[in-house]
Amino acid sequence: MKKIKLDIVGLSYSQTQSGAYALVLGEVGGNRRLPVIIGGFEAQSIAVEIEKMTPSRPLTHDLFKTFAETFKIKLEEVLIYNLIDGIFFAKLICTDGTTKTEIDARTSDAVALAVRFECPIFTYDFIMNTAGIVIEGNDFAFLENIENVGNYKQEEPVKAEKESEPTPPEPIKNKPSPYASLTMEQLENTLEKAIENEQYETAAKIRDEIEKRKS
């Protein structure tokens, strides 16, 4: 089957499922997007690596990478290979230089490791046709463009609440920054403290404010 290469194009709160996040994977060279609902810990782990933050102590996925590299194991690629009853199935394709091994993994963990090993993420065309969303024109595949983001999950489905049609979640980037009134020096100090306390979501927001002022 033909494999489709994916990039991470969005990561935001999912207001359709409490405590969950929406990871949006985009087709390289195409206009299809694949939304996957993941847990808060995995979302944080992915964000920390994308933002190139250095935690005071290694996260679980950092530990996995260090362990693998210590024993000369390389992660070559991540493959999201199946979709059953709204649940994505992924695997890690690893090698020690002589033997190639496939390891079953949750999609969120697989992506968190892919960003650390800087390896490609692939899926199959039938998955994109089934669960993908086509973005027309110049629309960016963030949460406001995705109506059914809560329908496809990376593990056990969350029990649906009794409510009407879910309201599309508002992306984090559109929310006003609570740090707009701080000086650059205060921002730098607050960022340092947030990282020391392993408050990575807070640190990411502070860093965004700093970058916005520098641009």
PDB file of C-alpha atoms in Angstrom:
ATOM      1  CA  MET A   1       0.000   0.000   0.000  1.00  0.00           C
ATOM      2  CA  LYS A   2       1.119   3.543  -0.725  1.00  0.00           C
ATOM      3  CA  LYS A   3       2.380   5.401   2.334  1.00  0.00           C
ATOM      4  CA  ILE A   4       1.569   9.071   2.931  1.00  0.00           C
ATOM      5  CA  LYS A   5       4.117  11.200   4.782  1.00  0.00           C
ATOM      6  CA  LEU A   6       2.753  13.416   7.558  1.00  0.00           C
ATOM      7  CA  ASP A   7       3.923  16.488   9.460  1.00  0.00           C
ATOM      8  CA  ILE A   8       2.613  17.962  12.709  1.00  0.00           C
ATOM      9  CA  VAL A   9       0.628  21.075  11.783  1.00  0.00           C
ATOM     10  CA  GLY A  10      -1.439  21.724  14.912  1.00  0.00           C
ATOM     11  CA  LEU A  11      -1.769  20.938  18.602  1.00  0.00           C
ATOM     12  CA  SER A  12      -4.520  22.467  20.706  1.00  0.00           C
ATOM     13  CA  TYR A  13      -7.097  21.865  23.428  1.00  0.00           C
ATOM     14  CA  SER A  14     -10.056  19.707  22.502  1.00  0.00           C
ATOM     15  CA  GLN A  15     -13.174  21.238  24.016  1.00  0.00           C
ATOM     16  CA  THR A  16     -15.231  18.262  22.858  1.00  0.00           C
ATOM     17  CA  GLN A  17     -13.423  15.969  25.318  1.00  0.00           C
ATOM     18  CA  SER A  18     -12.389  17.124  28.773  1.00  0.00           C
ATOM     19  CA  GLY A  19      -8.649  16.957  29.466  1.00  0.00           C
ATOM     20  CA  ALA A  20      -7.826  15.926  25.909  1.00  0.00           C
ATOM     21  CA  TYR A  21      -5.896  17.600  23.111  1.00  0.00           C
ATOM     22  CA  ALA A  22      -6.219  17.511  19.347  1.00  0.00           C
ATOM     23  CA  LEU A  23      -3.085  16.625  17.416  1.00  0.00           C
ATOM     24  CA  VAL A  24      -3.409  17.560  13.738  1.00  0.00           C
ATOM     25  CA  LEU A  25      -1.167  15.773  11.237  1.00  0.00           C
ATOM     26  CA  GLY A  26      -0.920  17.186   7.726  1.00  0.00           C
ATOM     27  CA  GLU A  27      -0.244  15.396   4.455  1.00  0.00           C
ATOM     28  CA  VAL A  28       3.112  16.529   3.061  1.00  0.00           C
ATOM     29  CA  GLY A  29       2.502  18.074  -0.352  1.00  0.00           C
ATOM     30  CA  GLY A  30      -1.261  17.727   0.014  1.00  0.00           C
ATOM     31  CA  ASN A  31      -4.286  19.402   1.581  1.00  0.00           C
ATOM     32  CA  ARG A  32      -5.582  16.590   3.787  1.00  0.00           C
ATOM     33  CA  ARG A  33      -5.336  16.748   7.572  1.00  0.00           C
ATOM     34  CA  LEU A  34      -5.615  13.908  10.082  1.00  0.00           C
ATOM     35  CA  PRO A  35      -6.948  14.929  13.540  1.00  0.00           C
ATOM     36  CA  VAL A  36      -6.161  12.615  16.473  1.00  0.00           C
ATOM     37  CA  ILE A  37      -7.379  13.089  20.045  1.00  0.00           C
ATOM     38  CA  ILE A  38      -4.556  12.486  22.562  1.00  0.00           C
ATOM     39  CA  GLY A  39      -4.025  12.813  26.305  1.00  0.00           C
ATOM     40  CA  GLY A  40      -2.637  15.837  28.116  1.00  0.00           C
ATOM     41  CA  PHE A  41       0.665  14.209  29.130  1.00  0.00           C
ATOM     42  CA  GLU A  42       1.455  13.105  25.580  1.00  0.00           C
ATOM     43  CA  ALA A  43       0.460  16.516  24.193  1.00  0.00           C
ATOM     44  CA  GLN A  44       2.774  18.198  26.694  1.00  0.00           C
ATOM     45  CA  SER A  45       5.615  15.853  25.762  1.00  0.00           C
ATOM     46  CA  ILE A  46       5.194  16.609  22.064  1.00  0.00           C
ATOM     47  CA  ALA A  47       4.995  20.373  22.693  1.00  0.00           C
ATOM     48  CA  VAL A  48       8.105  20.399  24.900  1.00  0.00           C
ATOM     49  CA  GLU A  49      10.195  18.799  22.148  1.00  0.00           C
ATOM     50  CA  ILE A  50       8.763  20.955  19.356  1.00  0.00           C
ATOM     51  CA  GLU A  51       9.494  24.094  21.404  1.00  0.00           C
ATOM     52  CA  LYS A  52      13.011  22.749  22.170  1.00  0.00           C
ATOM     53  CA  MET A  53      12.557  23.202  25.900  1.00  0.00           C
ATOM     54  CA  THR A  54      14.875  21.453  28.340  1.00  0.00           C
ATOM     55  CA  PRO A  55      13.030  19.982  31.337  1.00  0.00           C
ATOM     56  CA  SER A  56      14.812  19.835  34.674  1.00  0.00           C
ATOM     57  CA  ARG A  57      14.384  16.043  34.637  1.00  0.00           C
ATOM     58  CA  PRO A  58      13.873  13.804  31.588  1.00  0.00           C
ATOM     59  CA  LEU A  59      10.316  13.029  30.555  1.00  0.00           C
ATOM     60  CA  THR A  60       9.290   9.436  29.811  1.00  0.00           C
ATOM     61  CA  HIS A  61       9.805   9.824  26.065  1.00  0.00           C
ATOM     62  CA  ASP A  62      13.222  11.436  26.637  1.00  0.00           C
ATOM     63  CA  LEU A  63      14.162   8.439  28.788  1.00  0.00           C
ATOM     64  CA  PHE A  64      13.019   6.050  26.059  1.00  0.00           C
ATOM     65  CA  LYS A  65      15.203   7.840  23.500  1.00  0.00           C
ATOM     66  CA  THR A  66      18.251   7.806  25.778  1.00  0.00           C
ATOM     67  CA  PHE A  67      17.699   4.119  26.547  1.00  0.00           C
ATOM     68  CA  ALA A  68      17.394   3.246  22.851  1.00  0.00           C
ATOM     69  CA  GLU A  69      20.474   5.229  21.851  1.00  0.00           C
ATOM     70  CA  THR A  70      22.502   3.697  24.680  1.00  0.00           C
ATOM     71  CA  PHE A  71      21.910   0.276  23.153  1.00  0.00           C
ATOM     72  CA  LYS A  72      22.405   1.520  19.559  1.00  0.00           C
ATOM     73  CA  ILE A  73      18.735   1.276  18.619  1.00  0.00           C
ATOM     74  CA  LYS A  74      17.424   3.753  16.072  1.00  0.00           C
ATOM     75  CA  LEU A  75      13.812   4.669  15.369  1.00  0.00           C
ATOM     76  CA  GLU A  76      13.576   4.789  11.568  1.00  0.00           C
ATOM     77  CA  GLU A  77       9.926   5.690  11.133  1.00  0.00           C
ATOM     78  CA  VAL A  78       6.488   5.776  12.701  1.00  0.00           C
ATOM     79  CA  LEU A  79       3.594   4.223  10.808  1.00  0.00           C
ATOM     80  CA  ILE A  80      -0.092   4.812  11.588  1.00  0.00           C
ATOM     81  CA  TYR A  81      -1.227   1.630   9.917  1.00  0.00           C
ATOM     82  CA  ASN A  82      -4.865   1.027  10.821  1.00  0.00           C
ATOM     83  CA  LEU A  83      -8.123   2.583  11.977  1.00  0.00           C
ATOM     84  CA  ILE A  84     -10.681   0.349  13.680  1.00  0.00           C
ATOM     85  CA  ASP A  85     -13.873   1.632  15.332  1.00  0.00           C
ATOM     86  CA  GLY A  86     -12.460   5.161  15.418  1.00  0.00           C
ATOM     87  CA  ILE A  87      -9.194   4.061  17.076  1.00  0.00           C
ATOM     88  CA  PHE A  88      -5.833   4.640  15.377  1.00  0.00           C
ATOM     89  CA  PHE A  89      -3.159   1.938  15.494  1.00  0.00           C
ATOM     90  CA  ALA A  90       0.521   2.836  15.148  1.00  0.00           C
ATOM     91  CA  LYS A  91       3.866   1.083  15.272  1.00  0.00           C
ATOM     92  CA  LEU A  92       7.518   1.988  15.684  1.00  0.00           C
ATOM     93  CA  ILE A  93       9.899   0.653  13.063  1.00  0.00           C
ATOM     94  CA  CYS A  94      13.286   0.284  14.772  1.00  0.00           C
ATOM     95  CA  THR A  95      16.680  -1.119  13.865  1.00  0.00           C
ATOM     96  CA  ASP A  96      19.938  -1.924  15.619  1.00  0.00           C
ATOM     97  CA  GLY A  97      21.829  -1.788  12.333  1.00  0.00           C
ATOM     98  CA  THR A  98      21.265  -5.420  11.425  1.00  0.00           C
ATOM     99  CA  THR A  99      17.722  -6.338  12.463  1.00  0.00           C
ATOM    100  CA  LYS A 100      14.553  -4.346  11.833  1.00  0.00           C
ATOM    101  CA  THR A 101      11.783  -4.676  14.433  1.00  0.00           C
ATOM    102  CA  GLU A 102       8.206  -3.385  14.531  1.00  0.00           C
ATOM    103  CA  ILE A 103       6.794  -2.385  17.936  1.00  0.00           C
ATOM    104  CA  ASP A 104       3.114  -1.680  18.595  1.00  0.00           C
ATOM    105  CA  ALA A 105       2.491   1.770  20.135  1.00  0.00           C
ATOM    106  CA  ARG A 106      -0.213   4.299  20.829  1.00  0.00           C
ATOM    107  CA  THR A 107      -0.257   7.009  18.184  1.00  0.00           C
ATOM    108  CA  SER A 108       0.457   9.748  20.734  1.00  0.00           C
ATOM    109  CA  ASP A 109       3.532   7.960  22.107  1.00  0.00           C
ATOM    110  CA  ALA A 110       4.723   7.158  18.604  1.00  0.00           C
ATOM    111  CA  VAL A 111       4.524  10.821  17.533  1.00  0.00           C
ATOM    112  CA  ALA A 112       6.230  11.984  20.750  1.00  0.00           C
ATOM    113  CA  LEU A 113       9.128   9.658  19.932  1.00  0.00           C
ATOM    114  CA  ALA A 114       9.165  10.627  16.249  1.00  0.00           C
ATOM    115  CA  VAL A 115       9.807  14.298  17.072  1.00  0.00           C
ATOM    116  CA  ARG A 116      12.678  13.260  19.355  1.00  0.00           C
ATOM    117  CA  PHE A 117      14.326  10.874  16.914  1.00  0.00           C
ATOM    118  CA  GLU A 118      13.545  13.267  14.033  1.00  0.00           C
ATOM    119  CA  CYS A 119      12.148  10.379  12.029  1.00  0.00           C
ATOM    120  CA  PRO A 120       9.314  10.531   9.484  1.00  0.00           C
ATOM    121  CA  ILE A 121       5.669   9.793  10.262  1.00  0.00           C
ATOM    122  CA  PHE A 122       3.632   7.861   7.689  1.00  0.00           C
ATOM    123  CA  THR A 123       0.120   6.570   7.237  1.00  0.00           C
ATOM    124  CA  TYR A 124      -1.786   4.822   4.469  1.00  0.00           C
ATOM    125  CA  ASP A 125      -4.022   6.453   1.902  1.00  0.00           C
ATOM    126  CA  PHE A 126      -7.124   4.553   3.056  1.00  0.00           C
ATOM    127  CA  ILE A 127      -6.766   6.085   6.533  1.00  0.00           C
ATOM    128  CA  MET A 128      -6.556   9.596   5.069  1.00  0.00           C
ATOM    129  CA  ASN A 129      -9.610   8.861   2.938  1.00  0.00           C
ATOM    130  CA  THR A 130     -11.530   7.568   5.954  1.00  0.00           C
ATOM    131  CA  ALA A 131     -10.528   9.964   8.732  1.00  0.00           C
ATOM    132  CA  GLY A 132      -8.798  12.809   6.923  1.00  0.00           C
ATOM    133  CA  ILE A 133     -10.238  16.262   6.390  1.00  0.00           C
ATOM    134  CA  VAL A 134      -9.634  18.185   3.173  1.00  0.00           C
ATOM    135  CA  ILE A 135      -8.620  21.815   3.656  1.00  0.00           C
ATOM    136  CA  GLU A 136      -9.638  24.031   0.757  1.00  0.00           C
ATOM    137  CA  GLY A 137      -7.676  27.046  -0.457  1.00  0.00           C
ATOM    138  CA  ASN A 138      -5.275  28.622   2.009  1.00  0.00           C
ATOM    139  CA  ASP A 139      -7.095  27.551   5.168  1.00  0.00           C
ATOM    140  CA  PHE A 140      -4.714  26.266   7.803  1.00  0.00           C
ATOM    141  CA  ALA A 141      -5.617  22.969   9.452  1.00  0.00           C
ATOM    142  CA  PHE A 142      -6.205  24.185  12.954  1.00  0.00           C
ATOM    143  CA  LEU A 143      -9.110  23.354  15.149  1.00  0.00           C
ATOM    144  CA  GLU A 144     -11.573  25.892  13.779  1.00  0.00           C
ATOM    145  CA  ASN A 145     -11.404  24.089  10.411  1.00  0.00           C
ATOM    146  CA  ILE A 146     -12.174  20.673  11.849  1.00  0.00           C
ATOM    147  CA  GLU A 147     -15.791  19.817  12.613  1.00  0.00           C
ATOM    148  CA  ASN A 148     -15.348  16.127  13.445  1.00  0.00           C
ATOM    149  CA  VAL A 149     -12.109  16.275  15.401  1.00  0.00           C
ATOM    150  CA  GLY A 150     -13.622  14.310  18.292  1.00  0.00           C
ATOM    151  CA  ASN A 151     -14.599  11.326  16.148  1.00  0.00           C
ATOM    152  CA  TYR A 152     -11.183   9.723  15.776  1.00  0.00           C
ATOM    153  CA  LYS A 153      -9.109   8.702  18.771  1.00  0.00           C
ATOM    154  CA  GLN A 154      -5.746   7.123  19.462  1.00  0.00           C
ATOM    155  CA  GLU A 155      -6.985   4.721  22.120  1.00  0.00           C
ATOM    156  CA  GLU A 156     -10.145   3.778  24.043  1.00  0.00           C
ATOM    157  CA  PRO A 157     -13.093   6.060  23.182  1.00  0.00           C
ATOM    158  CA  VAL A 158     -14.235   8.522  25.835  1.00  0.00           C
ATOM    159  CA  LYS A 159     -17.867   8.144  26.934  1.00  0.00           C
ATOM    160  CA  ALA A 160     -19.996  10.708  25.178  1.00  0.00           C
ATOM    161  CA  GLU A 161     -21.746  13.285  27.294  1.00  0.00           C
ATOM    162  CA  LYS A 162     -25.419  14.073  26.772  1.00  0.00           C
ATOM    163  CA  GLU A 163     -25.328  17.286  24.846  1.00  0.00           C
ATOM    164  CA  SER A 164     -26.153  18.830  21.527  1.00  0.00           C
ATOM    165  CA  GLU A 165     -23.676  19.104  18.669  1.00  0.00           C
ATOM    166  CA  PRO A 166     -20.241  20.021  20.086  1.00  0.00           C
ATOM    167  CA  THR A 167     -19.008  23.551  19.606  1.00  0.00           C
ATOM    168  CA  PRO A 168     -15.771  23.661  17.566  1.00  0.00           C
ATOM    169  CA  PRO A 169     -12.896  24.328  19.997  1.00  0.00           C
ATOM    170  CA  GLU A 170     -11.072  27.620  19.946  1.00  0.00           C
ATOM    171  CA  PRO A 171      -7.327  27.288  19.217  1.00  0.00           C
ATOM    172  CA  ILE A 172      -4.892  28.359  21.904  1.00  0.00           C
ATOM    173  CA  LYS A 173      -3.135  30.789  19.629  1.00  0.00           C
ATOM    174  CA  ASN A 174      -6.254  32.976  19.355  1.00  0.00           C
ATOM    175  CA  LYS A 175      -6.657  33.479  23.105  1.00  0.00           C
ATOM    176  CA  PRO A 176      -5.330  36.756  24.563  1.00  0.00           C
ATOM    177  CA  SER A 177      -2.013  36.334  26.366  1.00  0.00           C
ATOM    178  CA  PRO A 178      -2.183  36.761  30.167  1.00  0.00           C
ATOM    179  CA  TYR A 179       1.462  37.868  30.044  1.00  0.00           C
ATOM    180  CA  ALA A 180       0.987  40.900  27.791  1.00  0.00           C
ATOM    181  CA  SER A 181       1.437  43.344  30.692  1.00  0.00           C
ATOM    182  CA  LEU A 182       4.805  41.918  31.830  1.00  0.00           C
ATOM    183  CA  THR A 183       8.150  43.395  30.834  1.00  0.00           C
ATOM    184  CA  MET A 184      10.674  41.344  28.883  1.00  0.00           C
ATOM    185  CA  GLU A 185      12.773  40.874  32.007  1.00  0.00           C
ATOM    186  CA  GLN A 186       9.742  39.653  33.949  1.00  0.00           C
ATOM    187  CA  LEU A 187       8.842  37.310  31.120  1.00  0.00           C
ATOM    188  CA  GLU A 188      12.349  35.817  31.066  1.00  0.00           C
ATOM    189  CA  ASN A 189      12.309  35.281  34.831  1.00  0.00           C
ATOM    190  CA  THR A 190       8.828  33.758  34.760  1.00  0.00           C
ATOM    191  CA  LEU A 191       9.836  31.454  31.888  1.00  0.00           C
ATOM    192  CA  GLU A 192      12.863  30.212  33.808  1.00  0.00           C
ATOM    193  CA  LYS A 193      10.762  29.469  36.902  1.00  0.00           C
ATOM    194  CA  ALA A 194       8.080  27.690  34.849  1.00  0.00           C
ATOM    195  CA  ILE A 195      10.671  25.367  33.294  1.00  0.00           C
ATOM    196  CA  GLU A 196      12.281  24.678  36.685  1.00  0.00           C
ATOM    197  CA  ASN A 197       8.857  23.717  38.064  1.00  0.00           C
ATOM    198  CA  GLU A 198       8.124  21.571  34.964  1.00  0.00           C
ATOM    199  CA  GLN A 199       5.114  23.753  34.060  1.00  0.00           C
ATOM    200  CA  TYR A 200       5.673  23.283  30.345  1.00  0.00           C
ATOM    201  CA  GLU A 201       2.279  24.465  29.102  1.00  0.00           C
ATOM    202  CA  THR A 202       2.794  27.754  30.970  1.00  0.00           C
ATOM    203  CA  ALA A 203       6.358  27.976  29.673  1.00  0.00           C
ATOM    204  CA  ALA A 204       5.165  27.538  26.094  1.00  0.00           C
ATOM    205  CA  LYS A 205       2.699  30.428  26.437  1.00  0.00           C
ATOM    206  CA  ILE A 206       5.383  32.685  27.940  1.00  0.00           C
ATOM    207  CA  ARG A 207       7.786  31.761  25.177  1.00  0.00           C
ATOM    208  CA  ASP A 208       5.145  32.596  22.567  1.00  0.00           C
ATOM    209  CA  GLU A 209       4.738  36.051  24.121  1.00  0.00           C
ATOM    210  CA  ILE A 210       8.513  36.616  24.079  1.00  0.00           C
ATOM    211  CA  GLU A 211       8.806  35.521  20.436  1.00  0.00           C
ATOM    212  CA  LYS A 212       5.871  37.725  19.442  1.00  0.00           C
ATOM    213  CA  ARG A 213       7.587  40.776  20.929  1.00  0.00           C
ATOM    214  CA  LYS A 214      10.909  39.973  19.269  1.00  0.00           C
ATOM    215  CA  SER A 215       9.343  39.575  15.834  1.00  0.00           C
TER     216      SER A 215
END
